[in-house]
Coordinates of C-alpha atoms and ligand atoms in Angstrom, one line a residue:
M47 CA 174.0 35.4 -36.6
P48 CA 171.7 38.8 -37.0
I49 CA 173.4 40.9 -34.7
R50 CA 177.0 40.2 -34.1
I51 CA 179.5 42.8 -32.1
I52 CA 183.0 43.1 -33.2
R53 CA 186.0 45.1 -32.4
D54 CA 187.7 46.2 -35.6
D55 CA 188.1 48.9 -38.2
I56 CA 185.0 49.2 -39.9
T57 CA 187.0 49.7 -43.1
K58 CA 188.7 46.3 -42.8
V59 CA 185.2 44.9 -42.4
Q60 CA 184.1 42.1 -45.4
C61 CA 180.5 42.8 -45.8
D62 CA 177.8 44.1 -48.4
A63 CA 177.7 47.7 -47.2
I64 CA 179.2 49.8 -44.5
V65 CA 177.6 52.6 -42.8
N66 CA 179.7 56.0 -42.6
A67 CA 178.9 58.3 -39.6
A68 CA 179.4 61.5 -41.6
N69 CA 178.7 65.1 -41.4
K70 CA 175.9 67.2 -43.5
T71 CA 178.3 67.9 -46.4
L72 CA 179.4 64.5 -46.8
L73 CA 182.6 65.2 -48.1
G74 CA 184.9 63.7 -45.2
G75 CA 186.0 64.9 -41.6
G76 CA 187.7 62.9 -38.7
G77 CA 187.1 59.9 -37.2
V78 CA 185.3 57.0 -38.8
D79 CA 184.2 59.3 -41.6
G80 CA 188.1 60.2 -42.2
A81 CA 188.9 56.5 -42.0
I82 CA 186.5 55.5 -44.5
H83 CA 187.2 58.4 -47.2
K84 CA 191.2 57.4 -46.7
A85 CA 190.7 53.9 -47.3
A86 CA 188.1 54.3 -50.3
G87 CA 190.4 56.8 -52.1
I88 CA 189.3 59.8 -54.0
G89 CA 186.5 58.1 -55.9
L90 CA 184.3 58.2 -52.7
F91 CA 184.8 61.9 -52.6
F92 CA 183.4 62.7 -55.9
D93 CA 180.6 60.4 -55.8
C94 CA 179.6 62.0 -52.4
L95 CA 180.2 65.5 -54.1
K96 CA 177.2 64.4 -56.4
L97 CA 174.9 63.8 -53.5
R98 CA 174.9 67.4 -52.3
G99 CA 175.2 66.7 -48.8
C100 CA 172.6 65.0 -46.3
K101 CA 170.3 65.8 -43.7
V102 CA 170.4 64.5 -39.8
G103 CA 168.9 61.3 -39.4
E104 CA 169.1 60.7 -43.5
A105 CA 171.0 58.3 -45.6
K106 CA 172.6 58.1 -49.0
I107 CA 174.5 55.5 -50.6
T108 CA 177.7 55.4 -52.6
P109 CA 179.8 52.5 -54.4
A110 CA 182.7 51.1 -51.9
H111 CA 185.8 52.1 -54.1
K112 CA 188.8 50.6 -52.6
L113 CA 187.0 49.0 -49.6
P114 CA 186.4 45.5 -49.3
C115 CA 182.9 45.9 -49.6
K116 CA 180.1 47.2 -52.2
Y117 CA 178.5 50.0 -50.7
V118 CA 179.3 52.9 -48.1
I119 CA 176.0 54.2 -46.5
H120 CA 176.4 57.7 -45.4
T121 CA 174.1 59.0 -42.7
V122 CA 174.5 61.9 -40.2
G123 CA 174.2 61.4 -36.8
P124 CA 172.8 63.9 -34.0
K125 CA 175.3 66.0 -32.3
W126 CA 174.3 65.5 -28.4
K127 CA 173.0 68.4 -26.5
D128 CA 170.9 67.4 -23.5
G129 CA 168.7 65.1 -24.9
N130 CA 165.8 67.4 -25.1
H131 CA 166.5 68.0 -28.8
N132 CA 165.3 65.0 -30.6
E133 CA 168.8 63.0 -30.2
E134 CA 167.4 60.0 -29.7
E135 CA 164.7 59.8 -32.4
Q136 CA 167.1 61.4 -35.0
L137 CA 169.4 58.6 -34.1
V138 CA 167.0 55.8 -33.9
S139 CA 166.2 57.0 -37.7
C140 CA 169.8 57.0 -38.8
Y141 CA 169.9 53.5 -38.2
T142 CA 166.5 52.6 -39.6
N143 CA 166.9 54.5 -42.9
S144 CA 170.8 53.2 -43.5
L145 CA 169.0 49.4 -42.9
L146 CA 166.2 50.2 -45.2
L147 CA 168.7 51.6 -47.9
A148 CA 170.8 48.8 -47.4
K149 CA 167.7 46.0 -48.0
E150 CA 166.6 48.4 -51.0
N151 CA 170.2 47.3 -52.5
N152 CA 169.8 43.9 -51.5
C153 CA 172.5 44.1 -49.0
E154 CA 172.6 41.0 -46.8
S155 CA 175.1 42.2 -44.5
V156 CA 175.7 45.6 -42.9
A157 CA 178.0 47.3 -40.7
F158 CA 177.8 50.2 -38.8
P159 CA 180.0 52.2 -36.3
L160 CA 178.3 53.4 -33.1
I161 CA 176.9 56.4 -34.5
S162 CA 177.4 60.4 -33.0
T163 CA 179.4 58.5 -30.0
G164 CA 182.6 60.1 -31.0
V165 CA 182.8 64.2 -31.8
Y166 CA 179.1 64.3 -31.5
K167 CA 179.3 63.3 -28.0
F168 CA 176.2 60.9 -28.1
P169 CA 176.2 59.1 -24.7
K170 CA 177.7 56.0 -25.8
E171 CA 175.7 53.6 -23.3
Q172 CA 172.5 55.2 -24.7
A173 CA 173.7 55.4 -27.8
L174 CA 174.7 51.5 -28.0
L175 CA 171.2 50.6 -26.8
I176 CA 169.4 52.7 -29.3
A177 CA 171.2 50.8 -31.9
I178 CA 170.9 47.5 -30.5
K179 CA 167.2 48.1 -29.9
T180 CA 166.6 49.8 -33.6
I181 CA 168.2 46.8 -35.5
K182 CA 166.3 44.2 -33.5
A183 CA 163.0 45.8 -34.3
F184 CA 164.2 45.9 -38.1
L185 CA 165.4 42.2 -38.1
A186 CA 162.0 41.2 -36.6
D187 CA 160.6 41.5 -39.9
N188 CA 163.6 41.2 -42.1
D189 CA 166.6 38.8 -42.8
M190 CA 170.1 40.7 -42.7
D191 CA 173.2 40.2 -41.1
V192 CA 173.9 43.3 -39.2
I193 CA 177.3 43.8 -37.6
V194 CA 178.0 46.5 -34.9
V195 CA 181.9 47.3 -34.9
V196 CA 183.0 48.9 -31.9
Y197 CA 186.9 50.8 -32.7
D198 CA 187.6 51.6 -29.3
K199 CA 186.6 49.6 -26.2
S200 CA 186.1 52.7 -24.3
D201 CA 183.4 53.9 -26.9
F202 CA 181.6 50.1 -25.5
Q203 CA 179.8 51.5 -22.6
I204 CA 176.7 49.6 -21.0
D205 CA 174.3 49.4 -18.1
I206 CA 176.7 50.1 -15.2
D207 CA 174.9 48.9 -12.1
M208 CA 174.2 45.7 -14.0
Q209 CA 177.6 45.6 -14.9
D210 CA 178.7 45.7 -11.2
D211 CA 176.3 43.6 -10.3
V212 CA 177.9 40.8 -12.8
E213 CA 181.2 41.4 -11.8
K214 CA 180.2 40.8 -8.3
Y215 CA 178.5 36.9 -9.6
I216 CA 181.7 36.5 -11.3
N217 CA 183.9 37.4 -8.6
E218 CA 182.2 35.3 -6.1
H219 CA 182.1 32.3 -8.3
Y220 CA 184.8 32.3 -11.2
W221 CA 187.5 29.9 -10.6
F222 CA 190.6 30.3 -12.3
S223 CA 193.5 27.6 -11.4
G224 CA 192.7 27.0 -7.9
K225 CA 192.5 30.9 -6.9
I226 CA 188.9 32.3 -5.9
I227 CA 189.0 35.3 -8.1
G228 CA 188.1 38.7 -5.9
S229 CA 188.2 37.6 -2.7
G230 CA 191.9 37.2 -2.2
L231 CA 191.6 33.7 -0.9
G232 CA 194.6 31.6 -2.6
L233 CA 194.9 28.1 -3.1
S234 CA 196.8 27.5 -0.1
D235 CA 194.7 30.0 2.0
Y236 CA 191.6 27.9 0.8
R237 CA 192.8 25.0 1.9
D238 CA 194.0 26.1 5.3
H239 CA 190.9 27.7 5.8
R240 CA 188.9 24.8 4.8
M241 CA 191.0 22.5 7.3
G242 CA 190.9 24.5 10.2
D243 CA 187.0 26.3 9.8
T244 CA 184.0 24.5 8.4
A245 CA 182.3 27.8 7.8
E246 CA 180.5 28.0 4.5
L247 CA 182.7 29.0 1.4
P248 CA 181.6 29.5 -2.0
P249 CA 181.5 26.3 -3.8
I250 CA 184.8 25.0 -4.8
H251 CA 185.5 23.5 -8.3
K252 CA 187.7 20.4 -8.4
Y253 CA 191.1 21.3 -8.5
S254 CA 193.1 18.4 -7.0
P255 CA 192.2 14.8 -6.3
F256 CA 192.3 16.0 -2.7
D257 CA 189.4 17.9 -2.9
R258 CA 186.8 15.4 -4.6
E259 CA 184.7 15.6 -1.3
I260 CA 184.6 19.6 -1.6
D261 CA 182.6 19.0 -4.5
S262 CA 179.7 17.7 -2.8
G263 CA 179.8 20.7 -0.7
K264 CA 181.3 19.3 2.3
I265 CA 183.8 21.0 4.3
L266 CA 185.6 17.8 5.7
P267 CA 187.4 18.1 9.5
K268 CA 191.0 18.0 9.4
E269 CA 191.1 14.0 11.0
S270 CA 189.1 13.0 8.2
F271 CA 191.9 13.7 5.5
P272 CA 194.7 11.7 6.5
T273 CA 197.4 11.5 3.9
P274 CA 199.8 7.8 3.0
W275 CA 202.1 9.4 5.5
G276 CA 199.3 9.8 8.2
K277 CA 199.8 12.8 9.1
P278 CA 196.5 15.5 8.7
A279 CA 196.6 17.4 5.5
L280 CA 197.6 20.7 6.6
G281 CA 197.0 22.3 3.3
Y282 CA 199.6 22.8 0.7
K283 CA 201.7 25.8 1.9
S284 CA 203.7 25.1 -1.6
R285 CA 203.4 23.4 -4.8
R286 CA 206.9 21.6 -3.8
K287 CA 205.1 19.9 -1.0
K288 CA 202.5 18.7 -3.2
R289 CA 205.0 17.4 -5.8
S290 CA 206.5 15.2 -3.4
Y291 CA 203.1 13.7 -2.6
A292 CA 202.6 13.0 -5.8
R293 CA 206.0 11.4 -6.5
R294 CA 205.4 9.2 -3.0
L295 CA 202.1 8.0 -4.7
R296 CA 203.9 7.1 -7.6
R297 CA 207.0 5.4 -6.2
K298 CA 207.1 1.6 -5.4
P299 CA 206.9 0.7 -1.7
D300 CA 210.1 -0.3 0.1
S301 CA 208.7 -4.2 -0.1
L302 CA 208.4 -4.4 -3.7
K303 CA 212.3 -3.2 -4.1
R304 CA 213.2 -5.8 -1.4
A305 CA 211.3 -8.4 -3.4
Q306 CA 212.6 -7.1 -6.9
R307 CA 215.9 -7.8 -5.6
I308 CA 215.9 -10.9 -4.0
G309 CA 213.3 -12.8 -6.9
S310 CA 215.3 -10.6 -9.6
E311 CA 214.9 -14.2 -12.0
H312 CA 211.0 -14.2 -11.4
S313 CA 211.1 -10.5 -12.2
C314 CA 208.9 -10.2 -15.0
H315 CA 206.1 -12.4 -12.9
I316 CA 207.1 -10.2 -9.8
N317 CA 206.6 -7.0 -11.8
T318 CA 203.4 -7.7 -13.4
D319 CA 201.7 -9.4 -10.1
T320 CA 203.0 -7.0 -7.9
S321 CA 202.2 -4.3 -9.9
I322 CA 198.5 -5.3 -10.0
E323 CA 198.7 -5.8 -6.3
I324 CA 200.0 -2.8 -5.6
K325 CA 197.3 -0.8 -8.4
Q326 CA 194.7 -2.5 -6.4
R327 CA 196.0 -1.9 -3.0
N328 CA 196.4 1.9 -3.9
Q329 CA 193.0 1.8 -5.3
E330 CA 191.7 0.3 -1.6
D331 CA 194.1 2.8 -0.2
L332 CA 192.9 5.7 -2.3
S333 CA 189.6 4.6 -1.9
K334 CA 189.5 4.5 1.9
W335 CA 191.2 8.0 1.9
F336 CA 188.9 9.4 -1.0
P337 CA 185.6 7.5 -0.9
S338 CA 184.4 7.8 -4.4
E339 CA 181.1 6.4 -5.9
P340 CA 180.0 3.0 -5.0
L341 CA 180.9 0.6 -7.9
E342 CA 177.7 -0.3 -8.4
R343 CA 176.5 3.5 -9.2
R344 CA 179.3 4.1 -11.0
K345 CA 178.6 0.9 -13.5
S346 CA 174.7 1.8 -13.8
G347 CA 173.3 4.6 -15.7
I348 CA 170.7 7.1 -14.6
D349 CA 167.9 7.1 -17.0
G350 CA 165.7 9.9 -18.1
C351 CA 163.9 9.9 -15.2
G352 CA 166.3 9.6 -12.6
Q353 CA 166.1 6.2 -11.9
I354 CA 169.1 4.0 -11.5
R355 CA 169.4 1.2 -14.2
D356 CA 172.1 -1.5 -14.3
I357 CA 173.2 -0.9 -17.9
S358 CA 175.9 -3.5 -17.8
R359 CA 172.9 -5.8 -18.7
L360 CA 171.2 -4.4 -21.1
T361 CA 172.4 -5.1 -25.1
I362 CA 173.4 -1.9 -26.8
E363 CA 170.5 -2.0 -28.9
E364 CA 168.7 -1.7 -25.6
Q365 CA 170.7 1.0 -24.4
L366 CA 170.4 3.2 -27.6
K367 CA 166.4 2.6 -27.5
N368 CA 166.3 4.3 -23.9
I369 CA 168.7 7.3 -25.1
D370 CA 167.3 10.5 -24.3
A371 CA 165.5 13.1 -26.6
G372 CA 168.7 14.7 -28.4
F373 CA 169.0 18.4 -28.8
K374 CA 166.9 19.2 -31.9
E375 CA 163.9 17.4 -30.5
T376 CA 163.8 18.8 -27.2
L377 CA 164.2 21.9 -28.8
F378 CA 161.4 21.6 -31.5
K379 CA 158.9 20.5 -28.3
K380 CA 159.5 23.3 -26.6
I381 CA 158.7 25.6 -29.5
D382 CA 155.8 23.8 -29.8
E383 CA 154.6 23.7 -26.0
R384 CA 154.9 27.4 -26.5
G385 CA 152.9 27.9 -29.5
W386 CA 155.7 29.6 -31.6
T387 CA 156.7 29.6 -35.2
D388 CA 160.4 28.8 -36.0
P389 CA 161.3 32.5 -36.9
Q390 CA 159.7 33.8 -33.6
C391 CA 162.0 31.4 -31.7
Y392 CA 165.3 31.8 -33.9
K393 CA 165.3 35.7 -34.0
K394 CA 164.6 35.7 -30.1
A395 CA 167.9 33.5 -30.0
N396 CA 169.9 35.7 -32.1
V397 CA 170.5 32.6 -34.9
D398 CA 170.0 33.2 -38.5
K399 CA 167.6 31.7 -40.2
K400 CA 170.5 29.7 -42.4
L401 CA 171.7 28.3 -38.9
F402 CA 168.1 27.2 -38.0
S403 CA 167.5 25.6 -41.2
K404 CA 170.7 23.5 -40.8
I405 CA 169.2 22.6 -37.3
R406 CA 165.8 21.6 -39.0
C407 CA 167.5 19.4 -41.5
E408 CA 170.9 18.2 -41.0
E409 CA 170.1 14.8 -39.7
N410 CA 173.3 14.8 -37.5
Y411 CA 173.4 18.7 -36.6
H412 CA 175.3 19.1 -33.3
P413 CA 175.1 22.6 -32.0
S414 CA 177.9 24.9 -30.6
K415 CA 177.5 25.5 -26.8
T416 CA 176.7 29.2 -27.7
T417 CA 173.7 28.2 -30.2
A418 CA 172.3 25.8 -27.4
L419 CA 172.8 28.5 -24.5
A420 CA 170.9 31.2 -26.9
F421 CA 168.1 29.1 -27.5
A422 CA 167.9 27.9 -23.7
V423 CA 167.7 31.9 -23.1
A424 CA 165.4 32.8 -25.7
L425 CA 162.9 30.1 -24.5
E426 CA 163.4 31.4 -21.3
L427 CA 164.1 28.3 -19.3
N428 CA 165.2 28.5 -15.7
L429 CA 168.7 27.4 -14.8
E430 CA 168.0 23.7 -13.9
D431 CA 166.0 23.4 -17.4
T432 CA 169.2 24.9 -18.9
K433 CA 171.1 22.6 -17.6
K434 CA 169.2 19.8 -18.8
F435 CA 168.4 21.5 -22.1
I436 CA 172.1 21.7 -22.8
A437 CA 173.1 18.7 -21.5
T438 CA 170.8 17.2 -24.6
A439 CA 173.7 18.3 -26.8
G440 CA 176.6 17.0 -24.3
Y441 CA 177.4 20.5 -22.8
T442 CA 177.4 21.8 -19.0
L443 CA 177.6 25.1 -17.4
T444 CA 180.7 25.4 -15.6
H445 CA 181.6 27.9 -12.9
S446 CA 185.2 27.7 -14.7
S447 CA 184.0 29.9 -18.0
K448 CA 183.1 33.3 -17.4
L449 CA 180.9 33.0 -20.4
D450 CA 178.8 30.1 -18.4
L451 CA 179.0 32.5 -15.7
I452 CA 177.4 35.5 -17.5
V453 CA 174.7 33.7 -18.8
E454 CA 174.1 31.8 -15.5
Y455 CA 174.0 35.3 -14.0
Y456 CA 171.5 36.5 -16.6
I457 CA 169.2 33.4 -16.2
I458 CA 168.7 33.6 -12.5
K459 CA 168.1 37.5 -12.8
E460 CA 165.5 36.5 -15.3
Q461 CA 166.9 38.6 -17.8
F462 CA 166.2 36.9 -21.2
D463 CA 167.0 39.3 -24.0
V464 CA 170.1 37.6 -25.8
D465 CA 171.2 40.9 -27.0
V466 CA 171.5 42.4 -23.5
I467 CA 173.7 39.1 -22.4
N468 CA 175.9 39.7 -25.9
M469 CA 176.7 43.1 -24.8
T470 CA 178.1 41.9 -21.3
L471 CA 179.5 38.9 -23.2
F472 CA 181.2 41.1 -25.6
K473 CA 182.5 43.3 -22.5
Y474 CA 184.2 40.3 -21.0
D475 CA 185.8 39.4 -24.8
Q476 CA 183.6 36.2 -24.8
K477 CA 181.9 34.3 -27.4
L478 CA 178.6 35.8 -27.9
L479 CA 175.3 33.4 -28.0
G480 CA 173.7 32.9 -31.4
Y481 CA 176.2 31.1 -33.6
Ligands
APR1325 N1 186.1 51.8 -37.1 C1 185.1 51.6 -36.5 N2 184.5 52.6 -35.6 C2 185.5 53.6 -35.9 C3 186.4 54.3 -36.3 C4 187.0 53.2 -37.3 N3 187.7 53.1 -38.0 N4 187.0 55.5 -36.1 C5 186.4 55.9 -35.1 N5 185.1 55.2 -35.1 C6 184.2 55.0 -33.8 C7 184.5 56.1 -32.8 O1 185.4 55.4 -31.9 C8 183.1 56.3 -32.3 O2 182.7 55.2 -31.2 O3 182.7 55.7 -34.6 C9 182.1 56.0 -33.7 C10 181.5 57.7 -34.2 O4 182.5 58.5 -33.7 P1 182.8 59.7 -35.2 O5 183.8 59.1 -36.3 O6 183.6 60.7 -34.3 O7 181.4 60.2 -35.5 P2 180.1 61.1 -34.7 O8 180.4 61.2 -33.4 O9 179.0 60.6 -35.0 O10 180.7 62.1 -35.5 C11 180.5 62.7 -36.9 O11 182.8 63.6 -36.6 O12 184.4 62.6 -38.0 C12 183.5 63.5 -38.3 O13 183.0 64.5 -40.3 C13 182.2 63.9 -39.3 O14 181.4 65.7 -38.7 C14 181.1 64.0 -38.6 C15 181.7 63.9 -37.1

């Protein structure tokens, strides 16, 4: 994954080189500069002494001494004044010169702090975007793993307007343990609301067998929801009631108890028959209360072009012949359709070269969900096509996952920049796309 964002102390990061946000003397200071010098030991100080300082925007390299990496690249970031003193260009050259120096020293991986966002007061959101943009520009022509190390979450500030929108989208759609986050509606309120009012409600995720119908988006009127004891479900005021209902479902009906008492000598016969009868009756009862898919549809499969096919009559070989195109086949077909080269696609997906060659060469390669989603975004698929694409790897988008919701939000907004999505995922402590 070419660009990774992690929360850590940069002195702990194991990679080929770490970058130090130093001052012009290179002889140490506070912040990350102080932390690096402290962790590296006095040897670093003497090496820096020989470098005789460094200009703003330039970068110099020393061994890493006691740090868990090979090199320390010292760069001096701009002090923020008002944005009209070349601050942005100087910050860009800090990242570019550090990356070039890492490349000259055959580094395969380099870790950056958010340069100038501490003592030098560079606006954090702007500094982060400059960092990501500059690193991406370098990675368009170079292969290197770049890690952006965020020490303090408050340093990590991203586009506020967009974030408010994402927050709203998550609140409206995210389901966690039966509550609608953010709208204050709880499970029981939702049930009452549903029972009494057929007003549109946000799609609800199945959180109990009672809500099988809600998956289809219907809000059922009260009478269509009888419970075994005949009263319309008034919504569950408490778990206790729900538990007792579940117990009732499991409990054997009195008739069975009587039969067992009378026919104890046939108990083995009675138990097995009646339990099968009970299961059948329960199944009939349940299917009466909760109409599920018609049996024939359940037995049938849906083929690639949406035709219902009775797969029970096909041999395994025939069924395997009709298996839909897999992830790899679909991915390469879409890359060819766009006339892209492999690097164009995997760099856009923030997937590293090694992983892509694994996708190409490994017979039974199976992508992680974040890799599949990264390619879906890189290919700029709309939401429907994204769902079909990740389904080739056995995944689906679900509203009970913040990661899925955030990716869904950006796809709907047609924002197909994996790094922008990753910054939001990072902000919500989610896995990043691309690996
Ligand atoms: N690991 C990773 N990041 C860190 C660490 C650490 N151990 N310590 C601080 N940071 C982060 C800060 O949270 C900030 O986001 O590094 C970023 C840069 O902050 P500073 O270290 O203050 O660097 P900068 O703003 O560039 O100012 C440089 O500060 O430390 C002095 O000698 C340095 O004079 C120079 C000036």
